[in-house]
CSV table of C-alpha atoms in Angstrom, one decimal:
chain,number,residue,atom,x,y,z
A,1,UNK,CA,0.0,0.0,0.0
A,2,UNK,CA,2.6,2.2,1.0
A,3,UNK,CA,4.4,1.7,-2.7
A,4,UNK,CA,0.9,3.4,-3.9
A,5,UNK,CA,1.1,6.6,-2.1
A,6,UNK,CA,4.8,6.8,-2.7
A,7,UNK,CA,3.6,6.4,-6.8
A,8,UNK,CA,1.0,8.8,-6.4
A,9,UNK,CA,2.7,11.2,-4.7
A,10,UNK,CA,5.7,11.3,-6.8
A,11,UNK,CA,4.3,11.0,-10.0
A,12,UNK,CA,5.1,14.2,-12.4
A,13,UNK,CA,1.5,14.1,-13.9
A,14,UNK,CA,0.0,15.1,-10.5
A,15,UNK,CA,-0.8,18.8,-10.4
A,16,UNK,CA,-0.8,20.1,-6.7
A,17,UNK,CA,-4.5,20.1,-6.7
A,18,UNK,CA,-4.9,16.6,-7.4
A,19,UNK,CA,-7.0,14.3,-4.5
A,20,UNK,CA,-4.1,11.9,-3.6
A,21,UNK,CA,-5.8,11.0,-0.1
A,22,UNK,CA,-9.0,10.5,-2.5
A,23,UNK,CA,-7.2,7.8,-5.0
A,24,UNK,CA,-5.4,6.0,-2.2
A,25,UNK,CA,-8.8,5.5,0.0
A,26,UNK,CA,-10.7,4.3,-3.4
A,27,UNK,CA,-7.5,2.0,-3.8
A,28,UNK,CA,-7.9,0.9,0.1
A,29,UNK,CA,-11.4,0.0,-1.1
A,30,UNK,CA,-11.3,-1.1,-4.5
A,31,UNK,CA,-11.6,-5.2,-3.6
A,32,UNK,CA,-15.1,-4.4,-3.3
A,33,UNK,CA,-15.6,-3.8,-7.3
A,34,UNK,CA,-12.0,-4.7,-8.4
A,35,UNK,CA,-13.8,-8.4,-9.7
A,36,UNK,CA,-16.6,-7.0,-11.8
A,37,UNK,CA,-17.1,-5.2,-15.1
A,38,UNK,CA,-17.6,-1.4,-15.1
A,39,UNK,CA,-21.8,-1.6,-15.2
A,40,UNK,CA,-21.5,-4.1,-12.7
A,41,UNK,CA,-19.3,-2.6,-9.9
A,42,UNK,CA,-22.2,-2.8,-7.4
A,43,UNK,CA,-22.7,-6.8,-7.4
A,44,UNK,CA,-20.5,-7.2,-4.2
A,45,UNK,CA,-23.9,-5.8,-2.7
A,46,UNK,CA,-25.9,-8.3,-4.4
A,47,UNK,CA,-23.3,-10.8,-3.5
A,48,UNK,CA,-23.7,-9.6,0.4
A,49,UNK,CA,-27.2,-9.9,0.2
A,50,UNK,CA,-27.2,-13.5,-1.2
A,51,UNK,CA,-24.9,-14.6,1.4
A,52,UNK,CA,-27.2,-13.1,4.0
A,53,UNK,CA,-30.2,-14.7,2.8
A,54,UNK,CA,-28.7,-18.0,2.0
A,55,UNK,CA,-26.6,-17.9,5.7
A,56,UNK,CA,-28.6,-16.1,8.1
A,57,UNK,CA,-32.5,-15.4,6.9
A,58,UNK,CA,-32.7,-19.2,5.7
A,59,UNK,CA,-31.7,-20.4,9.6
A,60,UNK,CA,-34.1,-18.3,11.2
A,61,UNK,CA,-37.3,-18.7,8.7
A,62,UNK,CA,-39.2,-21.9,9.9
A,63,UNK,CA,-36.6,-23.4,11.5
A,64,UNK,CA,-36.8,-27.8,11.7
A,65,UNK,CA,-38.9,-27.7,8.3
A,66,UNK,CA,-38.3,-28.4,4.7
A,67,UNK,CA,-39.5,-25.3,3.6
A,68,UNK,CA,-35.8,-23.9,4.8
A,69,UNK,CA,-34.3,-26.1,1.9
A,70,UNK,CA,-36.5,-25.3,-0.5
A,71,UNK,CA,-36.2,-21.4,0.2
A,72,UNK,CA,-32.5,-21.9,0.5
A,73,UNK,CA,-32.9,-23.8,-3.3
A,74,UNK,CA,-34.8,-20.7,-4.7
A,75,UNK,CA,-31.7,-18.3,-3.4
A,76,UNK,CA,-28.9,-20.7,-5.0
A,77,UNK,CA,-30.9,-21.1,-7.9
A,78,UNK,CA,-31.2,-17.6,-8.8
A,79,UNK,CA,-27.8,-16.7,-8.2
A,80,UNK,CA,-27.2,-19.0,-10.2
A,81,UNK,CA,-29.4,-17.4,-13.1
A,82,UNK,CA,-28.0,-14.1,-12.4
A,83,UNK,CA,-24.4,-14.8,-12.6
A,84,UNK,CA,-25.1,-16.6,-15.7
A,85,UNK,CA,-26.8,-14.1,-17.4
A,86,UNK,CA,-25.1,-11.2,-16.4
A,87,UNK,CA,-21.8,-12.3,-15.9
A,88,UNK,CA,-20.7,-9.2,-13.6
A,89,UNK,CA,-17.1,-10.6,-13.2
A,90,UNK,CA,-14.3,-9.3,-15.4
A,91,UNK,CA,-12.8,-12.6,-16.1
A,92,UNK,CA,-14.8,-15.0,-18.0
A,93,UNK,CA,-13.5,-18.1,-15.7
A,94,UNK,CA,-15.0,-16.7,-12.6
A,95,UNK,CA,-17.9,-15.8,-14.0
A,96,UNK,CA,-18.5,-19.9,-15.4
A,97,UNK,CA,-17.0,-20.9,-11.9
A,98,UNK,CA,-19.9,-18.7,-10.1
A,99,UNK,CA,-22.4,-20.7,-12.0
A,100,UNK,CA,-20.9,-23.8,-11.6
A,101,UNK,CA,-20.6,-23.2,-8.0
A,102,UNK,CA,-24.4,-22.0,-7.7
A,103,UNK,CA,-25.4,-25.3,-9.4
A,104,UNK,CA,-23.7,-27.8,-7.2
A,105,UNK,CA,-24.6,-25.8,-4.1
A,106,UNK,CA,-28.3,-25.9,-5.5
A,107,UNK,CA,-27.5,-29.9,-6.7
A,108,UNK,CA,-26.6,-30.9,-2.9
A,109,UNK,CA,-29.5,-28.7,-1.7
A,110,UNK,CA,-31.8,-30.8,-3.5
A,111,UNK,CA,-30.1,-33.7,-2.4
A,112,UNK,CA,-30.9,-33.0,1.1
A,113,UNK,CA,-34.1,-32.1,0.4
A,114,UNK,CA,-34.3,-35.6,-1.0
A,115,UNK,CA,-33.1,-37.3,2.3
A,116,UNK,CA,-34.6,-34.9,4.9
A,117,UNK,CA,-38.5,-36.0,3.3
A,118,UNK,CA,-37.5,-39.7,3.3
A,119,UNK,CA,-37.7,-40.1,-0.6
A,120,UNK,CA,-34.5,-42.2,-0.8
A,121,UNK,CA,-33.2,-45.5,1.0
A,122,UNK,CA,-30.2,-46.2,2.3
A,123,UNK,CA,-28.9,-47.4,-0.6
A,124,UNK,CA,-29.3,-44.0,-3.0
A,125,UNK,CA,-27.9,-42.0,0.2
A,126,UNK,CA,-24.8,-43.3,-0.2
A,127,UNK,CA,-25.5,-42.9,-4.2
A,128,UNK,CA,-26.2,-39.4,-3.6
A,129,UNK,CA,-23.9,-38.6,-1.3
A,130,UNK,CA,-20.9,-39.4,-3.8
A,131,UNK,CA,-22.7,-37.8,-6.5
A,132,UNK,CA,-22.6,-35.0,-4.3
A,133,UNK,CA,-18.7,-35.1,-3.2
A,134,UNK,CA,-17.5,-35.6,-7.0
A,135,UNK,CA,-19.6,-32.4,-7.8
A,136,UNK,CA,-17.8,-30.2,-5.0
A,137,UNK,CA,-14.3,-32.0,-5.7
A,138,UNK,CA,-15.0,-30.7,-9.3
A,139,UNK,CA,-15.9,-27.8,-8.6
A,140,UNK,CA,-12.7,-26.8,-6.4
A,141,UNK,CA,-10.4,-29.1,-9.3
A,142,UNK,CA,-11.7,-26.5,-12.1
A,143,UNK,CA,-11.2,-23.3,-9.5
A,144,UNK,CA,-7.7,-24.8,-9.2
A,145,UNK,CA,-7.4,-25.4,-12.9
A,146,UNK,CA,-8.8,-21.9,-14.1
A,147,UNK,CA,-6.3,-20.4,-11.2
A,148,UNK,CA,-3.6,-21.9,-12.5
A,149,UNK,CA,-4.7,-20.4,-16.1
A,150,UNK,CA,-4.6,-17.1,-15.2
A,151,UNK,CA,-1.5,-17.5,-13.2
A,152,UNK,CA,0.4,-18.9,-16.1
A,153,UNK,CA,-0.9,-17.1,-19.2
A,154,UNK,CA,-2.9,-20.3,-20.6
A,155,UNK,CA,-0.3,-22.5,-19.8
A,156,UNK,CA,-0.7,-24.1,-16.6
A,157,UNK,CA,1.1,-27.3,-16.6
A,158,UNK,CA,3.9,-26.6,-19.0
A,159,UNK,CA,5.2,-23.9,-16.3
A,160,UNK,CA,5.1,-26.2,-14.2
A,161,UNK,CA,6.3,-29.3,-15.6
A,162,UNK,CA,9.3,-26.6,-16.8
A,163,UNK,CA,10.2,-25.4,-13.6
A,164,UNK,CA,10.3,-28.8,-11.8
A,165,UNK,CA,13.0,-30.6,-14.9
A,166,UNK,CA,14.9,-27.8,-14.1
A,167,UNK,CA,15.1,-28.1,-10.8
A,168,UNK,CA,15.8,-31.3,-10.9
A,169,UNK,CA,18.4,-31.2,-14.1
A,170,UNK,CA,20.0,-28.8,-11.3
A,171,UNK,CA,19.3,-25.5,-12.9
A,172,UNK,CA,18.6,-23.7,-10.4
A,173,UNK,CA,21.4,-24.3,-8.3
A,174,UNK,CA,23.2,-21.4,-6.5
C-alpha cells in the first residue's frame, strides 16, 4: 500500500491540486468492485445480500422444516441465473466458476431435500452422497485449474512441468 502513495505522490502528472488521499482511500477499497465489469461494480452488494439470505434469513425462517431447503434452493438457484446471465465478473473463468458453484450448491441442496423428506433409502444415500462429493471435488479441481490459467498465461502445466526438470536437471542451483 505504501508503494501506492509513494507512486502517487511522486508522479510528475500530479498537479498540486490533485486528491491523492481521494485515490489512495478508493484503492484501500477497490476489492469491493475490483472483480466485476464497469456496469456491474455494485454486485458485491448483491453478492452480500445472497450470502445473508442463504446464511442467516434461511436459519431463522421456519426453523426444523423443509420449507428452509427449499427457500435456501430458490436463493442458489437464482444466483445461479444471475451470474449466468449477467456475468458481472471481469474474467470470463469466474464468471463460469460462479455458475458452476451456484449449481452444485443448488444440486446438494436438492439432495438433502431428498433425504430430509425420506424419498431415498439407504442405498441412493450413499449414491447421492458421492454424486454430491465428486460435484464439490469438481468444482474446487476446475477453480484450481482456471487459477492456474490465469497464473500462467494459458499454460498451466507446462510452467510447471518446466520449472520442476529444471530443478531437478539442477538449474537452479546457487
Amino acid at each position: 500500500f505504501e508503494g501506492v502513495v509513494l507512486t502517487l505522490r511522486d508522479s510528475p502528472t500530479l498537479n498540486a491540486d490533485d486528491d491523492v488521499e481521494g485515490r489512495c482511500a478508493a484503492a484501500r477499497w477497490s476489492f469491493l468492485w475490483r472483480p466485476f465489469r464497469p456496469q456491474h461494480y455494485l454486485f458485491e452488494v448483491v453478492v452480500c445480500l445472497w450470502r445473508l439470505l442463504l446464511n442467516a434469513i434461511v436459519v431463522v425462517l421456519l426453523p426444523g422444516s423443509s420449507l428452509q431447503i427449499v427457500i435456501a434452493l430458490l436463493i442458489a438457484v437464482t444466483m445461479m441465473f444471475i451470474c449466468a446471465v449477467l456475468r458481472p465478473y471481469r474474467v470470463d473463468t469466474n464468471n463460469d466458476l460462479a455458475v458452476l458453484a451456484n449449481a452444485v450448491l443448488s444440486l446438494l441442496l436438492f439432495t438433502g431435500l431428498l433425504i430430509y423428506l425420506g424419498a431415498t433409502n439407504a442405498g441412493s444415500k450413499r449414491g447421492l452422497g458421492l454424486v454430491g462429493l465428486i460435484a464439490n471435488l469438481t468444482c474446487i479441481l476446475l477453480a484450481f485449474y482456471f487459477l492456474s490459467l490465469d497464473r500462467f498465461e494459458g499454460e498451466p502445466f507446462k510452467k510447471i512441468a518446466e520449472d520442476a526438470f529444471n530443478y531437478v536437471g539442477g538449474r537452479d542451483k546457487i
